[in-house]
Amino acid sequence: MTTDDDRDRVCFEALVEQTQQALRRYAVRRLPPDDVDDLVAEVYATAWRRRDAIPDPPLPWLYRTAAHHLAHARRAEARRTRLAARLTGSGEHGWVAPVEIAEADPDLAAVLAALPAADAEILRLAAWEELSPTEIAYVQGGTAGAARVRLHRARRRAAALLAAAESATTTTSTATSHRPPTARATAAPSPAQELSC
């Protein structure tokens, strides 16, 4: 005979099996590698305690829970950093994007870093987590209409930043390639220059 606890355990194990990879990807994109397992464990601990409240599909609820844990952890880290800065007199603080993002696409990492935090997060939820505006609204605690508007505006800001970066790169490379030759480049080398190795 199976009990309610046995059924809960089996259902929860199925939930973890179904969502674990997606939740880990969410965490990897937002945290240093050493903190990923802790976040995933905290989210599933909360899910176990609140297993009766998890909607179907569960992934947006898990992302929202992870976002709450991240916000709490970042506030705690900011307090620790401010305290350490006051005690040591150093001004270093802040959070750095995961190395994998910067290595995979430095332009994307630069754009995400330049965007306001809310814009960067809504773009991550839409692109990396593949959430719909309705699911984004649930994760962030708003309406689907507001999420659509915020997503549209964030995409527009990101596109403008990318266009500006591409324009700056094109202008720099064009200016460099059309530079007139300098006097040094056109003059014949002196005998001393020819002999130096």
mmCIF file of N, CA, C and O in Angstrom, residues 1-2 10 19 31 34-35 37 47 52 59 75 82 89 99 109 112 127 130-131 136 154-155 162 164 177 187 191:
data_model
loop_
_atom_site.group_PDB
_atom_site.id
_atom_site.type_symbol
_atom_site.label_atom_id
_atom_site.label_comp_id
_atom_site.label_asym_id
_atom_site.label_seq_id
_atom_site.Cartn_x
_atom_site.Cartn_y
_atom_site.Cartn_z
ATOM 1 N N MET A 1 0.838 -1.168 0.000
ATOM 2 C CA MET A 1 0.000 0.000 0.000
ATOM 3 C C MET A 1 0.892 1.242 0.000
ATOM 4 O O MET A 1 1.837 1.342 0.754
ATOM 5 N N THR A 2 0.572 2.200 -0.873
ATOM 6 C CA THR A 2 1.351 3.425 -0.944
ATOM 7 C C THR A 2 0.664 4.507 -0.121
ATOM 8 O O THR A 2 -0.561 4.608 -0.095
ATOM 9 N N VAL A 10 7.444 10.295 -5.130
ATOM 10 C CA VAL A 10 7.538 9.857 -6.520
ATOM 11 C C VAL A 10 7.253 11.033 -7.470
ATOM 12 O O VAL A 10 7.977 11.249 -8.455
ATOM 13 N N THR A 19 12.854 18.807 -14.694
ATOM 14 C CA THR A 19 13.225 20.224 -14.708
ATOM 15 C C THR A 19 14.679 20.511 -14.343
ATOM 16 O O THR A 19 15.126 21.655 -14.481
ATOM 17 N N LEU A 31 25.146 32.761 -12.157
ATOM 18 C CA LEU A 31 25.995 32.611 -10.977
ATOM 19 C C LEU A 31 27.383 32.099 -11.325
ATOM 20 O O LEU A 31 27.558 31.425 -12.338
ATOM 21 N N ASP A 34 30.700 27.883 -8.633
ATOM 22 C CA ASP A 34 30.674 27.332 -7.277
ATOM 23 C C ASP A 34 29.318 27.478 -6.599
ATOM 24 O O ASP A 34 29.032 26.768 -5.635
ATOM 25 N N ASP A 35 28.482 28.385 -7.063
ATOM 26 C CA ASP A 35 27.204 28.656 -6.404
ATOM 27 C C ASP A 35 26.006 27.984 -7.075
ATOM 28 O O ASP A 35 24.897 28.039 -6.541
ATOM 29 N N ASP A 37 25.133 24.735 -7.687
ATOM 30 C CA ASP A 37 24.511 23.614 -6.975
ATOM 31 C C ASP A 37 23.731 24.085 -5.750
ATOM 32 O O ASP A 37 22.673 23.542 -5.429
ATOM 33 N N ALA A 47 10.671 23.924 -3.246
ATOM 34 C CA ALA A 47 9.638 23.210 -4.006
ATOM 35 C C ALA A 47 9.073 22.044 -3.189
ATOM 36 O O ALA A 47 7.864 21.792 -3.219
ATOM 37 N N ASP A 52 2.527 21.422 -2.870
ATOM 38 C CA ASP A 52 1.104 21.512 -3.215
ATOM 39 C C ASP A 52 0.783 22.794 -3.982
ATOM 40 O O ASP A 52 -0.284 22.906 -4.583
ATOM 41 N N LEU A 59 8.076 24.808 -14.463
ATOM 42 C CA LEU A 59 9.331 25.529 -14.693
ATOM 43 C C LEU A 59 9.251 27.031 -14.395
ATOM 44 O O LEU A 59 10.142 27.560 -13.722
ATOM 45 N N ARG A 75 21.481 40.395 -2.180
ATOM 46 C CA ARG A 75 21.387 41.396 -1.121
ATOM 47 C C ARG A 75 22.353 41.074 0.005
ATOM 48 O O ARG A 75 23.049 41.959 0.521
ATOM 49 N N ARG A 82 29.842 45.513 1.147
ATOM 50 C CA ARG A 82 29.912 46.863 1.708
ATOM 51 C C ARG A 82 30.629 46.864 3.046
ATOM 52 O O ARG A 82 31.446 47.745 3.325
ATOM 53 N N GLY A 89 38.735 49.431 3.503
ATOM 54 C CA GLY A 89 38.960 50.668 2.774
ATOM 55 C C GLY A 89 39.003 50.480 1.267
ATOM 56 O O GLY A 89 39.304 51.391 0.533
ATOM 57 N N VAL A 99 31.842 33.599 -16.907
ATOM 58 C CA VAL A 99 32.915 33.595 -17.899
ATOM 59 C C VAL A 99 32.449 32.968 -19.212
ATOM 60 O O VAL A 99 32.802 33.427 -20.288
ATOM 61 N N ALA A 109 27.857 39.669 -24.096
ATOM 62 C CA ALA A 109 28.191 39.940 -22.695
ATOM 63 C C ALA A 109 28.280 41.444 -22.446
ATOM 64 O O ALA A 109 27.806 41.946 -21.429
ATOM 65 N N LEU A 112 24.687 42.910 -22.485
ATOM 66 C CA LEU A 112 23.973 42.570 -21.252
ATOM 67 C C LEU A 112 24.503 43.373 -20.072
ATOM 68 O O LEU A 112 23.747 43.792 -19.201
ATOM 69 N N ALA A 127 15.167 34.636 -24.085
ATOM 70 C CA ALA A 127 16.073 33.976 -25.032
ATOM 71 C C ALA A 127 16.661 32.679 -24.481
ATOM 72 O O ALA A 127 16.627 31.653 -25.152
ATOM 73 N N GLU A 130 13.715 30.515 -22.762
ATOM 74 C CA GLU A 130 12.650 30.295 -23.740
ATOM 75 C C GLU A 130 11.257 30.399 -23.120
ATOM 76 O O GLU A 130 10.369 29.599 -23.391
ATOM 77 N N LEU A 131 11.065 31.433 -22.294
ATOM 78 C CA LEU A 131 9.769 31.646 -21.660
ATOM 79 C C LEU A 131 8.920 32.592 -22.503
ATOM 80 O O LEU A 131 9.436 33.507 -23.142
ATOM 81 N N ILE A 136 7.061 34.795 -18.314
ATOM 82 C CA ILE A 136 7.951 35.833 -17.775
ATOM 83 C C ILE A 136 7.207 36.646 -16.729
ATOM 84 O O ILE A 136 7.746 36.962 -15.660
ATOM 85 N N ALA A 154 13.203 46.184 -24.000
ATOM 86 C CA ALA A 154 14.540 45.645 -23.729
ATOM 87 C C ALA A 154 15.206 45.193 -25.027
ATOM 88 O O ALA A 154 16.405 45.437 -25.232
ATOM 89 N N ARG A 155 14.440 44.568 -25.908
ATOM 90 C CA ARG A 155 15.001 44.147 -27.198
ATOM 91 C C ARG A 155 15.429 45.360 -28.023
ATOM 92 O O ARG A 155 16.474 45.336 -28.671
ATOM 93 N N LEU A 162 23.808 47.066 -29.707
ATOM 94 C CA LEU A 162 24.551 46.249 -30.675
ATOM 95 C C LEU A 162 24.874 47.056 -31.931
ATOM 96 O O LEU A 162 25.983 46.987 -32.455
ATOM 97 N N ALA A 164 25.201 50.285 -32.170
ATOM 98 C CA ALA A 164 26.226 51.275 -31.825
ATOM 99 C C ALA A 164 27.595 50.615 -31.743
ATOM 100 O O ALA A 164 28.588 51.185 -32.221
ATOM 101 N N SER A 177 41.792 51.430 -42.215
ATOM 102 C CA SER A 177 42.139 50.902 -43.536
ATOM 103 C C SER A 177 42.313 52.001 -44.579
ATOM 104 O O SER A 177 42.971 51.787 -45.580
ATOM 105 N N ALA A 187 59.198 56.358 -47.087
ATOM 106 C CA ALA A 187 60.633 56.619 -47.274
ATOM 107 C C ALA A 187 61.395 55.305 -47.377
ATOM 108 O O ALA A 187 61.014 54.311 -46.793
ATOM 109 N N PRO A 191 70.403 52.689 -44.369
ATOM 110 C CA PRO A 191 71.297 51.529 -44.232
ATOM 111 C C PRO A 191 71.317 50.996 -42.798
ATOM 112 O O PRO A 191 71.415 49.793 -42.599
#
